[in-house]
mmCIF file with all atom_site columns, C-alpha atoms in Angstrom:
data_model
loop_
_atom_site.group_PDB
_atom_site.id
_atom_site.type_symbol
_atom_site.label_atom_id
_atom_site.label_alt_id
_atom_site.label_comp_id
_atom_site.label_asym_id
_atom_site.label_entity_id
_atom_site.label_seq_id
_atom_site.pdbx_PDB_ins_code
_atom_site.Cartn_x
_atom_site.Cartn_y
_atom_site.Cartn_z
_atom_site.occupancy
_atom_site.B_iso_or_equiv
_atom_site.pdbx_formal_charge
_atom_site.auth_seq_id
_atom_site.auth_comp_id
_atom_site.auth_asym_id
_atom_site.auth_atom_id
_atom_site.pdbx_PDB_model_num
ATOM 1   C CA . MET A 1 1   ? 129.113 192.172 132.602 1.00 0.00 ? 883 MET A CA 1
ATOM 2   C CA . ALA A 1 2   ? 130.487 188.818 133.659 1.00 0.00 ? 884 ALA A CA 1
ATOM 3   C CA . ARG A 1 3   ? 128.463 185.684 133.920 1.00 0.00 ? 885 ARG A CA 1
ATOM 4   C CA . ARG A 1 4   ? 125.939 185.411 136.736 1.00 0.00 ? 886 ARG A CA 1
ATOM 5   C CA . GLY A 1 5   ? 125.637 189.179 137.123 1.00 0.00 ? 887 GLY A CA 1
ATOM 6   C CA . TRP A 1 6   ? 129.223 190.021 138.123 1.00 0.00 ? 888 TRP A CA 1
ATOM 7   C CA . HIS A 1 7   ? 130.974 192.988 136.551 1.00 0.00 ? 889 HIS A CA 1
ATOM 8   C CA . ILE A 1 8   ? 134.648 192.645 135.671 1.00 0.00 ? 890 ILE A CA 1
ATOM 9   C CA . LEU A 1 9   ? 136.257 196.006 135.000 1.00 0.00 ? 891 LEU A CA 1
ATOM 10  C CA . ARG A 1 10  ? 139.666 195.766 133.330 1.00 0.00 ? 892 ARG A CA 1
ATOM 11  C CA . GLU A 1 11  ? 142.056 198.699 133.230 1.00 0.00 ? 893 GLU A CA 1
ATOM 12  C CA . PRO A 1 12  ? 145.773 198.774 132.449 1.00 0.00 ? 894 PRO A CA 1
ATOM 13  C CA . GLY A 1 13  ? 147.403 197.091 135.449 1.00 0.00 ? 895 GLY A CA 1
ATOM 14  C CA . ALA A 1 14  ? 144.173 196.558 137.393 1.00 0.00 ? 896 ALA A CA 1
ATOM 15  C CA . LEU A 1 15  ? 141.024 194.449 137.593 1.00 0.00 ? 897 LEU A CA 1
ATOM 16  C CA . THR A 1 16  ? 137.890 195.134 139.631 1.00 0.00 ? 898 THR A CA 1
ATOM 17  C CA . LEU A 1 17  ? 135.255 192.487 140.355 1.00 0.00 ? 899 LEU A CA 1
ATOM 18  C CA . ALA A 1 18  ? 131.929 193.875 141.580 1.00 0.00 ? 900 ALA A CA 1
ATOM 19  C CA . ARG A 1 19  ? 128.303 192.852 141.823 1.00 0.00 ? 901 ARG A CA 1
ATOM 20  C CA . HIS A 1 20  ? 126.932 196.376 141.345 1.00 0.00 ? 902 HIS A CA 1
ATOM 21  C CA . LEU A 1 21  ? 127.983 199.463 139.422 1.00 0.00 ? 903 LEU A CA 1
ATOM 22  C CA . PRO A 1 22  ? 129.080 202.034 140.197 1.00 0.00 ? 904 PRO A CA 1
ATOM 23  C CA . VAL A 1 23  ? 131.641 200.424 142.466 1.00 0.00 ? 905 VAL A CA 1
ATOM 24  C CA . ARG A 1 24  ? 131.258 201.602 146.057 1.00 0.00 ? 906 ARG A CA 1
ATOM 25  C CA . LEU A 1 25  ? 133.529 200.748 148.966 1.00 0.00 ? 907 LEU A CA 1
ATOM 26  C CA . ASP A 1 26  ? 131.716 201.450 152.222 1.00 0.00 ? 908 ASP A CA 1
ATOM 27  C CA . LEU A 1 27  ? 134.247 199.195 153.938 1.00 0.00 ? 909 LEU A CA 1
ATOM 28  C CA . CYS A 1 28  ? 137.570 197.770 152.803 1.00 0.00 ? 910 CYS A CA 1
ATOM 29  C CA . ALA A 1 29  ? 140.945 196.331 153.729 1.00 0.00 ? 911 ALA A CA 1
ATOM 30  C CA . ARG A 1 30  ? 144.161 196.063 151.704 1.00 0.00 ? 912 ARG A CA 1
ATOM 31  C CA . ALA A 1 31  ? 146.930 193.496 151.416 1.00 0.00 ? 913 ALA A CA 1
ATOM 32  C CA . GLY A 1 32  ? 149.930 192.793 149.231 1.00 0.00 ? 914 GLY A CA 1
ATOM 33  C CA . PHE A 1 33  ? 150.311 189.603 147.212 1.00 0.00 ? 915 PHE A CA 1
ATOM 34  C CA . PRO A 1 34  ? 152.992 188.177 144.939 1.00 0.00 ? 916 PRO A CA 1
ATOM 35  C CA . PRO A 1 35  ? 152.367 188.200 141.168 1.00 0.00 ? 917 PRO A CA 1
ATOM 36  C CA . ALA A 1 36  ? 149.352 186.076 140.180 1.00 0.00 ? 918 ALA A CA 1
ATOM 37  C CA . ARG A 1 37  ? 146.410 186.011 137.780 1.00 0.00 ? 919 ARG A CA 1
ATOM 38  C CA . LYS A 1 38  ? 144.327 188.986 138.831 1.00 0.00 ? 920 LYS A CA 1
ATOM 39  C CA . GLY A 1 39  ? 140.932 187.589 137.836 1.00 0.00 ? 921 GLY A CA 1
ATOM 40  C CA . ARG A 1 40  ? 141.398 184.256 139.538 1.00 0.00 ? 922 ARG A CA 1
ATOM 41  C CA . LEU A 1 41  ? 142.731 185.868 142.698 1.00 0.00 ? 923 LEU A CA 1
ATOM 42  C CA . ALA A 1 42  ? 139.822 188.338 142.812 1.00 0.00 ? 924 ALA A CA 1
ATOM 43  C CA . GLN A 1 43  ? 137.257 185.564 142.346 1.00 0.00 ? 925 GLN A CA 1
ATOM 44  C CA . GLN A 1 44  ? 138.682 183.433 145.154 1.00 0.00 ? 926 GLN A CA 1
ATOM 45  C CA . ILE A 1 45  ? 138.904 186.362 147.558 1.00 0.00 ? 927 ILE A CA 1
ATOM 46  C CA . ARG A 1 46  ? 135.343 187.424 146.699 1.00 0.00 ? 928 ARG A CA 1
ATOM 47  C CA . GLN A 1 47  ? 133.970 183.971 147.470 1.00 0.00 ? 929 GLN A CA 1
ATOM 48  C CA . ASP A 1 48  ? 135.649 183.725 150.851 1.00 0.00 ? 930 ASP A CA 1
ATOM 49  C CA . MET A 1 49  ? 134.865 187.332 151.753 1.00 0.00 ? 931 MET A CA 1
ATOM 50  C CA . TRP A 1 50  ? 131.187 186.644 151.031 1.00 0.00 ? 932 TRP A CA 1
ATOM 51  C CA . ARG A 1 51  ? 131.300 183.624 153.345 1.00 0.00 ? 933 ARG A CA 1
ATOM 52  C CA . VAL A 1 52  ? 132.864 185.686 156.136 1.00 0.00 ? 934 VAL A CA 1
ATOM 53  C CA . LEU A 1 53  ? 130.437 188.615 155.772 1.00 0.00 ? 935 LEU A CA 1
ATOM 54  C CA . GLN A 1 54  ? 127.213 186.940 154.632 1.00 0.00 ? 936 GLN A CA 1
ATOM 55  C CA . ASP A 1 55  ? 125.544 188.022 157.888 1.00 0.00 ? 937 ASP A CA 1
ATOM 56  C CA . LEU A 1 56  ? 126.207 191.704 157.064 1.00 0.00 ? 938 LEU A CA 1
ATOM 57  C CA . ARG A 1 57  ? 122.899 193.146 155.875 1.00 0.00 ? 939 ARG A CA 1
ATOM 58  C CA . GLY A 1 58  ? 122.982 194.349 152.266 1.00 0.00 ? 940 GLY A CA 1
ATOM 59  C CA . PHE A 1 59  ? 126.610 193.374 151.705 1.00 0.00 ? 941 PHE A CA 1
ATOM 60  C CA . SER A 1 60  ? 127.765 193.390 148.085 1.00 0.00 ? 942 SER A CA 1
ATOM 61  C CA . PRO A 1 61  ? 131.438 192.387 147.595 1.00 0.00 ? 943 PRO A CA 1
ATOM 62  C CA . VAL A 1 62  ? 134.035 194.306 145.596 1.00 0.00 ? 944 VAL A CA 1
ATOM 63  C CA . VAL A 1 63  ? 137.601 193.145 144.976 1.00 0.00 ? 945 VAL A CA 1
ATOM 64  C CA . ARG A 1 64  ? 140.192 195.288 143.183 1.00 0.00 ? 946 ARG A CA 1
ATOM 65  C CA . VAL A 1 65  ? 143.565 193.821 142.220 1.00 0.00 ? 947 VAL A CA 1
ATOM 66  C CA . GLU A 1 66  ? 146.257 196.270 141.088 1.00 0.00 ? 948 GLU A CA 1
ATOM 67  C CA . GLU A 1 67  ? 149.796 195.708 139.915 1.00 0.00 ? 949 GLU A CA 1
ATOM 68  C CA . ALA A 1 68  ? 152.405 197.055 142.321 1.00 0.00 ? 950 ALA A CA 1
ATOM 69  C CA . LYS A 1 69  ? 156.213 197.189 142.292 1.00 0.00 ? 951 LYS A CA 1
ATOM 70  C CA . THR A 1 70  ? 156.573 193.968 144.268 1.00 0.00 ? 952 THR A CA 1
ATOM 71  C CA . GLY A 1 71  ? 153.508 192.087 143.026 1.00 0.00 ? 953 GLY A CA 1
ATOM 72  C CA . LEU A 1 72  ? 149.850 192.932 143.551 1.00 0.00 ? 954 LEU A CA 1
ATOM 73  C CA . THR A 1 73  ? 147.812 195.094 145.894 1.00 0.00 ? 955 THR A CA 1
ATOM 74  C CA . VAL A 1 74  ? 144.352 193.787 146.730 1.00 0.00 ? 956 VAL A CA 1
ATOM 75  C CA . THR A 1 75  ? 141.583 196.025 148.021 1.00 0.00 ? 957 THR A CA 1
ATOM 76  C CA . ALA A 1 76  ? 138.686 193.907 149.269 1.00 0.00 ? 958 ALA A CA 1
ATOM 77  C CA . GLY A 1 77  ? 135.421 195.195 150.642 1.00 0.00 ? 959 GLY A CA 1
ATOM 78  C CA . GLY A 1 78  ? 132.171 196.416 149.216 1.00 0.00 ? 960 GLY A CA 1
ATOM 79  C CA . ARG A 1 79  ? 128.933 198.149 149.928 1.00 0.00 ? 961 ARG A CA 1
ATOM 80  C CA . ALA A 1 80  ? 126.624 197.511 152.856 1.00 0.00 ? 962 ALA A CA 1
ATOM 81  C CA . ALA A 1 81  ? 123.253 198.704 154.065 1.00 0.00 ? 963 ALA A CA 1
ATOM 82  C CA . GLN A 1 82  ? 123.611 201.544 156.548 1.00 0.00 ? 964 GLN A CA 1
ATOM 83  C CA . PRO A 1 83  ? 124.211 201.495 159.467 1.00 0.00 ? 965 PRO A CA 1
ATOM 84  C CA . PHE A 1 84  ? 126.668 198.630 159.888 1.00 0.00 ? 966 PHE A CA 1
ATOM 85  C CA . PRO A 1 85  ? 129.601 197.767 162.199 1.00 0.00 ? 967 PRO A CA 1
ATOM 86  C CA . ARG A 1 86  ? 132.369 199.156 159.955 1.00 0.00 ? 968 ARG A CA 1
ATOM 87  C CA . ALA A 1 87  ? 135.357 198.502 162.242 1.00 0.00 ? 969 ALA A CA 1
ATOM 88  C CA . ARG A 1 88  ? 134.333 194.914 162.965 1.00 0.00 ? 970 ARG A CA 1
ATOM 89  C CA . ALA A 1 89  ? 133.599 194.151 159.293 1.00 0.00 ? 971 ALA A CA 1
ATOM 90  C CA . GLU A 1 90  ? 136.910 195.667 158.130 1.00 0.00 ? 972 GLU A CA 1
ATOM 91  C CA . ALA A 1 91  ? 138.771 193.688 160.798 1.00 0.00 ? 973 ALA A CA 1
ATOM 92  C CA . ARG A 1 92  ? 137.156 190.483 159.499 1.00 0.00 ? 974 ARG A CA 1
ATOM 93  C CA . ILE A 1 93  ? 138.236 191.301 155.925 1.00 0.00 ? 975 ILE A CA 1
ATOM 94  C CA . ALA A 1 94  ? 141.771 192.149 157.070 1.00 0.00 ? 976 ALA A CA 1
ATOM 95  C CA . ALA A 1 95  ? 141.977 188.863 159.000 1.00 0.00 ? 977 ALA A CA 1
ATOM 96  C CA . LEU A 1 96  ? 140.806 186.974 155.920 1.00 0.00 ? 978 LEU A CA 1
ATOM 97  C CA . LEU A 1 97  ? 143.399 188.674 153.688 1.00 0.00 ? 979 LEU A CA 1
ATOM 98  C CA . ALA A 1 98  ? 146.126 187.842 156.236 1.00 0.00 ? 980 ALA A CA 1
ATOM 99  C CA . SER A 1 99  ? 145.094 184.199 156.700 1.00 0.00 ? 981 SER A CA 1
ATOM 100 C CA . PRO A 1 100 ? 148.026 181.976 155.632 1.00 0.00 ? 982 PRO A CA 1
ATOM 101 C CA . ALA A 1 101 ? 145.727 179.077 154.714 1.00 0.00 ? 983 ALA A CA 1
ATOM 102 C CA . HIS A 1 102 ? 143.465 181.225 152.534 1.00 0.00 ? 984 HIS A CA 1
ATOM 103 C CA . ARG A 1 103 ? 146.397 183.006 150.885 1.00 0.00 ? 985 ARG A CA 1
ATOM 104 C CA . ALA A 1 104 ? 148.068 179.694 150.030 1.00 0.00 ? 986 ALA A CA 1
ATOM 105 C CA . ARG A 1 105 ? 144.866 178.334 148.468 1.00 0.00 ? 987 ARG A CA 1
ATOM 106 C CA . TRP A 1 106 ? 144.154 181.540 146.529 1.00 0.00 ? 988 TRP A CA 1
ATOM 107 C CA . LEU A 1 107 ? 147.693 181.754 145.189 1.00 0.00 ? 989 LEU A CA 1
ATOM 108 C CA . THR A 1 108 ? 147.726 178.084 144.179 1.00 0.00 ? 990 THR A CA 1
ATOM 109 C CA . TYR A 1 109 ? 144.565 178.671 142.132 1.00 0.00 ? 991 TYR A CA 1
ATOM 110 C CA . ALA A 1 110 ? 145.795 182.005 140.700 1.00 0.00 ? 992 ALA A CA 1
ATOM 111 C CA . ARG A 1 111 ? 149.411 181.081 139.951 1.00 0.00 ? 993 ARG A CA 1
ATOM 112 C CA . LEU A 1 112 ? 150.835 182.392 136.722 1.00 0.00 ? 994 LEU A CA 1
ATOM 113 C CA . PRO A 1 113 ? 151.489 180.018 133.807 1.00 0.00 ? 995 PRO A CA 1
ATOM 114 C CA . GLY A 1 114 ? 154.939 178.500 134.138 1.00 0.00 ? 996 GLY A CA 1
ATOM 115 C CA . ASP A 1 115 ? 155.074 178.917 137.929 1.00 0.00 ? 997 ASP A CA 1
ATOM 116 C CA . ALA A 1 116 ? 155.947 175.721 139.707 1.00 0.00 ? 998 ALA A CA 1
#
């Protein structure tokens, strides 16, 4: 378990950051990213996703970062109390993952050592 009650699950080529175990994705969106530090990227995405969805009753964020051929694949979402507006919540996550300003900030924080 990570500090402050967060679980960090490390597997070869992947990292999952979750508040609760077992990991459950009632809602999610995916996006591709260039190579970066998986843990730092997951933490930044989790924080902003929480801000965007803090009005969603029972929301508990989950971020999974997996190595892909061209960089990283991020699956962001989590669990929520039922019922909830799935399509609207997933659209908000997808918009967050596509936001150029957020992506630039996340990647600056998560850049690999030696990257300029």
